[in-house]
Coordinates of N, CA and C in Angstrom, one line a residue:
M1 N -13.5 -4.1 30.5 CA -12.2 -4.2 29.9 C -12.1 -3.1 28.8
D2 N -11.1 -2.3 28.8 CA -10.9 -1.3 27.8 C -10.3 -1.9 26.6
S3 N -10.9 -1.4 25.4 CA -10.3 -1.9 24.2 C -9.2 -0.9 23.7
Q4 N -8.1 -1.5 23.3 CA -7.0 -0.7 22.9 C -7.1 -0.5 21.4
I5 N -6.8 0.8 21.0 CA -6.7 1.1 19.6 C -5.3 0.7 19.1
L6 N -5.1 -0.1 18.1 CA -3.8 -0.6 17.7 C -3.4 0.2 16.4
N7 N -2.2 0.4 16.2 CA -1.6 1.0 15.0 C -0.9 -0.2 14.2
Y8 N -1.2 -0.2 12.9 CA -0.7 -1.3 12.1 C 0.2 -0.7 11.0
T9 N 1.2 -1.4 10.6 CA 2.0 -1.2 9.4 C 1.8 -2.4 8.6
I10 N 1.4 -2.2 7.3 CA 1.1 -3.3 6.4 C 2.2 -3.3 5.3
M11 N 2.7 -4.4 4.9 CA 3.7 -4.6 3.8 C 3.1 -5.5 2.7
V12 N 3.1 -5.0 1.5 CA 2.5 -5.7 0.4 C 3.7 -6.1 -0.6
T13 N 3.9 -7.4 -0.8 CA 5.0 -7.8 -1.6 C 4.5 -8.5 -2.9
G14 N 3.2 -8.6 -3.0 CA 2.7 -9.3 -4.2 C 2.3 -8.2 -5.3
S15 N 2.5 -8.6 -6.5 CA 2.2 -7.6 -7.6 C 0.7 -7.3 -7.7
A16 N 0.3 -6.3 -8.5 CA -1.1 -5.9 -8.6 C -1.9 -7.0 -9.1
Y17 N -1.4 -7.8 -10.1 CA -2.2 -8.9 -10.7 C -1.3 -10.1 -10.8
G18 N -1.8 -11.3 -10.8 CA -1.1 -12.5 -10.9 C -1.0 -13.3 -9.6
T19 N -1.2 -12.6 -8.5 CA -1.3 -13.3 -7.2 C -2.5 -12.7 -6.4
Q20 N -2.8 -13.3 -5.4 CA -3.9 -12.8 -4.5 C -3.4 -11.9 -3.4
S21 N -2.1 -11.8 -3.3 CA -1.5 -11.0 -2.2 C -2.0 -9.6 -2.0
S22 N -1.9 -8.8 -3.1 CA -2.3 -7.4 -3.1 C -3.8 -7.3 -2.8
F23 N -4.6 -8.1 -3.4 CA -6.1 -8.0 -3.2 C -6.4 -8.4 -1.8
C24 N -5.8 -9.5 -1.2 CA -6.0 -9.9 0.2 C -5.6 -8.7 1.1
A25 N -4.5 -8.1 0.9 CA -4.0 -7.0 1.7 C -5.0 -5.9 1.7
Y26 N -5.5 -5.6 0.5 CA -6.5 -4.5 0.3 C -7.8 -4.8 1.1
Q27 N -8.3 -6.0 1.0 CA -9.5 -6.4 1.7 C -9.3 -6.3 3.2
F28 N -8.1 -6.8 3.7 CA -7.8 -6.7 5.1 C -7.8 -5.2 5.6
C29 N -7.1 -4.3 4.8 CA -7.0 -2.9 5.2 C -8.4 -2.3 5.2
Q30 N -9.2 -2.5 4.1 CA -10.5 -1.9 4.0 C -11.4 -2.4 5.2
S31 N -11.4 -3.6 5.5 CA -12.2 -4.2 6.6 C -11.7 -3.6 7.9
L32 N -10.4 -3.6 8.2 CA -9.9 -3.0 9.4 C -10.3 -1.6 9.6
L33 N -10.1 -0.8 8.6 CA -10.5 0.7 8.7 C -12.0 0.9 8.8
A34 N -12.8 0.2 8.1 CA -14.2 0.4 8.1 C -14.9 -0.2 9.3
N35 N -14.4 -1.2 9.9 CA -15.1 -2.0 10.9 C -14.5 -2.0 12.3
T36 N -13.4 -1.3 12.5 CA -12.7 -1.3 13.8 C -12.2 0.1 14.1
P37 N -11.9 0.4 15.3 CA -11.3 1.7 15.7 C -9.8 1.7 15.4
H38 N -9.2 0.6 15.0 CA -7.7 0.5 14.7 C -7.3 1.4 13.6
Q39 N -6.1 1.7 13.5 CA -5.5 2.6 12.5 C -4.4 1.9 11.7
I40 N -4.2 2.4 10.5 CA -3.0 1.9 9.7 C -2.1 3.1 9.6
R41 N -0.9 2.9 10.1 CA 0.2 3.9 10.1 C 0.7 4.1 8.7
S42 N 0.9 3.1 8.0 CA 1.3 3.1 6.6 C 1.2 1.8 5.9
I43 N 1.1 1.8 4.6 CA 1.1 0.6 3.8 C 2.3 0.7 2.9
F44 N 3.2 -0.2 3.0 CA 4.5 -0.2 2.3 C 4.5 -1.3 1.2
F45 N 4.8 -0.8 0.0 CA 4.9 -1.7 -1.1 C 6.3 -2.0 -1.4
Y46 N 6.7 -3.3 -1.4 CA 8.1 -3.7 -1.6 C 8.2 -4.9 -2.6
A47 N 9.3 -5.1 -3.2 CA 9.6 -6.1 -4.2 C 8.5 -6.0 -5.3
D48 N 7.9 -7.1 -5.7 CA 6.8 -7.0 -6.8 C 5.6 -6.2 -6.3
G49 N 5.5 -6.0 -5.1 CA 4.4 -5.1 -4.6 C 4.5 -3.7 -5.1
T50 N 5.6 -3.3 -5.5 CA 5.8 -1.9 -6.0 C 5.0 -1.7 -7.3
L51 N 4.7 -2.8 -8.0 CA 3.9 -2.8 -9.2 C 2.5 -2.3 -9.0
N52 N 2.0 -2.3 -7.7 CA 0.7 -1.7 -7.4 C 0.7 -0.2 -7.6
A53 N 1.8 0.5 -7.6 CA 1.9 1.9 -7.8 C 1.9 2.4 -9.2
N54 N 2.1 1.5 -10.1 CA 2.2 1.8 -11.6 C 0.8 2.2 -12.1
Y55 N 0.6 3.5 -12.4 CA -0.7 3.9 -12.9 C -0.9 3.5 -14.3
F56 N 0.1 3.0 -15.0 CA -0.1 2.5 -16.4 C -0.8 1.1 -16.4
V57 N -0.9 0.5 -15.3 CA -1.6 -0.8 -15.2 C -3.1 -0.5 -15.6
S58 N -3.6 -1.3 -16.5 CA -4.9 -1.0 -17.1 C -5.7 -2.4 -17.1
P59 N -6.4 -2.7 -16.1 CA -7.2 -4.0 -16.1 C -8.3 -3.9 -17.0
A60 N -8.8 -5.1 -17.4 CA -10.0 -5.2 -18.3 C -11.2 -4.6 -17.5
N61 N -12.2 -4.3 -18.3 CA -13.4 -3.6 -17.7 C -14.1 -4.5 -16.6
D62 N -14.0 -5.8 -16.7 CA -14.6 -6.6 -15.8 C -13.7 -7.1 -14.6
E63 N -12.5 -6.5 -14.5 CA -11.6 -6.8 -13.4 C -11.5 -5.7 -12.4
F64 N -11.2 -6.1 -11.2 CA -11.1 -5.1 -10.1 C -9.8 -4.3 -10.3
D65 N -10.0 -2.9 -10.2 CA -8.8 -2.0 -10.4 C -8.1 -1.8 -9.1
I66 N -7.2 -2.7 -8.8 CA -6.5 -2.6 -7.5 C -5.6 -1.4 -7.3
V67 N -5.0 -0.9 -8.4 CA -4.2 0.3 -8.3 C -5.1 1.5 -7.9
N68 N -6.2 1.7 -8.5 CA -7.1 2.7 -8.1 C -7.7 2.5 -6.8
A69 N -8.0 1.3 -6.4 CA -8.6 1.0 -5.1 C -7.6 1.4 -4.0
W70 N -6.3 1.1 -4.1 CA -5.4 1.5 -3.1 C -5.4 3.0 -3.0
Q71 N -5.5 3.7 -4.1 CA -5.4 5.2 -4.0 C -6.7 5.7 -3.4
E72 N -7.8 5.1 -3.6 CA -9.1 5.6 -3.0 C -9.1 5.3 -1.5
L73 N -8.5 4.1 -1.1 CA -8.4 3.8 0.3 C -7.5 4.9 1.0
S74 N -6.4 5.2 0.4 CA -5.5 6.2 0.9 C -6.2 7.5 1.1
K75 N -7.0 8.0 0.1 CA -7.7 9.2 0.2 C -8.8 9.2 1.3
S76 N -9.5 8.1 1.3 CA -10.7 8.0 2.2 C -10.3 7.9 3.7
Y77 N -9.2 7.3 4.0 CA -8.8 7.0 5.4 C -7.5 7.7 5.7
D78 N -6.9 8.5 4.8 CA -5.7 9.3 5.1 C -4.6 8.4 5.5
V79 N -4.4 7.3 4.7 CA -3.3 6.3 5.0 C -2.2 6.5 4.0
P80 N -1.0 6.7 4.4 CA 0.1 6.9 3.4 C 0.4 5.6 2.7
L81 N 0.6 5.7 1.4 CA 1.0 4.5 0.6 C 2.5 4.7 0.2
F82 N 3.4 4.0 0.8 CA 4.8 4.1 0.6 C 5.3 3.0 -0.4
V83 N 6.2 3.4 -1.3 CA 6.7 2.5 -2.3 C 8.2 2.5 -2.1
C84 N 8.9 1.4 -2.0 CA 10.3 1.3 -1.9 C 10.9 1.8 -3.3
I85 N 11.6 2.9 -3.2 CA 12.1 3.5 -4.5 C 13.1 2.6 -5.2
A86 N 13.9 1.9 -4.5 CA 14.9 1.0 -5.2 C 14.2 -0.2 -5.8
A87 N 13.3 -0.8 -5.1 CA 12.6 -2.0 -5.7 C 11.7 -1.5 -6.8
A88 N 11.1 -0.4 -6.7 CA 10.3 0.1 -7.8 C 11.1 0.4 -9.1
Q89 N 12.2 1.0 -9.0 CA 13.0 1.4 -10.1 C 13.4 0.1 -10.9
R90 N 13.8 -0.9 -10.1 CA 14.2 -2.2 -10.8 C 13.0 -2.8 -11.6
R91 N 11.8 -2.4 -11.3 CA 10.6 -3.0 -11.9 C 10.0 -2.0 -12.9
G92 N 10.6 -0.9 -13.2 CA 10.1 0.1 -14.2 C 9.1 1.0 -13.6
V93 N 9.0 1.1 -12.3 CA 8.0 2.0 -11.7 C 8.9 3.2 -11.2
I94 N 8.8 4.3 -12.0 CA 9.7 5.4 -11.9 C 9.0 6.7 -11.5
N95 N 9.6 7.4 -10.6 CA 9.1 8.7 -10.1 C 10.2 9.8 -10.3
E96 N 10.4 10.2 -11.6 CA 11.4 11.3 -11.9 C 10.6 12.3 -12.7
Q97 N 11.2 13.5 -12.7 CA 10.6 14.7 -13.3 C 10.2 14.4 -14.8
D98 N 11.0 13.8 -15.6 CA 10.7 13.6 -17.0 C 10.1 12.2 -17.2
K99 N 10.2 11.3 -16.3 CA 9.6 10.0 -16.4 C 8.9 9.7 -15.1
N100 N 7.6 9.5 -15.2 CA 6.8 9.3 -13.9 C 5.6 8.4 -14.3
N101 N 5.5 7.2 -13.7 CA 4.4 6.4 -13.8 C 3.9 5.9 -12.5
V102 N 4.1 6.7 -11.4 CA 3.7 6.4 -10.1 C 2.4 7.1 -9.8
G103 N 1.4 6.3 -9.3 CA 0.1 6.9 -9.0 C 0.2 8.0 -8.0
S104 N -0.7 9.0 -8.1 CA -0.6 10.2 -7.3 C -0.7 10.0 -5.8
Q105 N -1.3 9.0 -5.3 CA -1.3 8.8 -3.8 C -0.1 8.0 -3.3
F106 N 0.7 7.5 -4.2 CA 1.9 6.7 -3.7 C 3.1 7.7 -3.6
Q107 N 3.9 7.4 -2.5 CA 5.1 8.2 -2.3 C 6.3 7.2 -2.3
C108 N 7.3 7.6 -3.1 CA 8.5 6.8 -3.2 C 9.4 7.1 -2.0
V109 N 9.8 6.1 -1.3 CA 10.6 6.3 0.0 C 11.7 5.2 0.1
G110 N 12.5 5.3 1.1 CA 13.5 4.3 1.3 C 13.1 3.4 2.4
L111 N 13.9 2.4 2.7 CA 13.5 1.4 3.7 C 13.5 2.0 5.1
G112 N 14.2 3.1 5.3 CA 14.2 3.8 6.6 C 12.7 4.2 7.0
D113 N 11.9 4.6 6.1 CA 10.5 4.9 6.4 C 9.7 3.7 6.8
L114 N 10.0 2.5 6.2 CA 9.4 1.3 6.7 C 9.8 1.0 8.1
S115 N 11.1 1.1 8.4 CA 11.6 0.8 9.8 C 11.0 1.8 10.8
E116 N 10.8 3.0 10.4 CA 10.2 4.0 11.4 C 8.8 3.7 11.6
S117 N 8.1 3.3 10.5 CA 6.6 2.9 10.7 C 6.5 1.7 11.6
I118 N 7.3 0.7 11.4 CA 7.2 -0.5 12.2 C 7.5 -0.2 13.6
A119 N 8.5 0.6 13.9 CA 8.9 0.9 15.2 C 7.8 1.7 16.0
N120 N 7.0 2.4 15.3 CA 5.9 3.1 15.9 C 4.5 2.5 15.7
S121 N 4.5 1.2 15.4 CA 3.3 0.4 15.3 C 3.2 -0.7 16.3
D122 N 2.0 -1.1 16.6 CA 1.7 -2.2 17.5 C 1.8 -3.6 16.7
R123 N 1.4 -3.5 15.5 CA 1.4 -4.7 14.7 C 2.0 -4.5 13.3
F124 N 2.7 -5.5 12.8 CA 3.2 -5.5 11.4 C 2.7 -6.7 10.7
I125 N 2.1 -6.5 9.5 CA 1.5 -7.6 8.8 C 2.0 -7.6 7.4
Q126 N 2.5 -8.7 6.9 CA 3.0 -8.8 5.5 C 2.1 -9.6 4.7
F127 N 1.8 -9.2 3.5 CA 1.0 -9.9 2.5 C 1.9 -10.2 1.3

């Protein structure tokens, strides 16, 4: 039996801290990419999930740095990190020339990019 390589689109709606959503999503993505031949087409941060892109988030020394972890995952596996620009702006995550607190690996995009990614994926998972 041939094993099929699947393309995933992941949506994260939980904030960086305060819920397990983002960390669970990160663990899933890390495990999928490190242990299977499957691929992640994109990771889309929506609603409170956009807070994962705020590089001003500064966890305590003994806490897991989820913002940095997402960026390292993106670099290591060449996975785009998309942030809904409208949802981000409502939460103070801003990517403008004179005001910018969006981490370097995150790209502010519209919902059309999410739709396109889902349409070209085999699986869509929301955390």
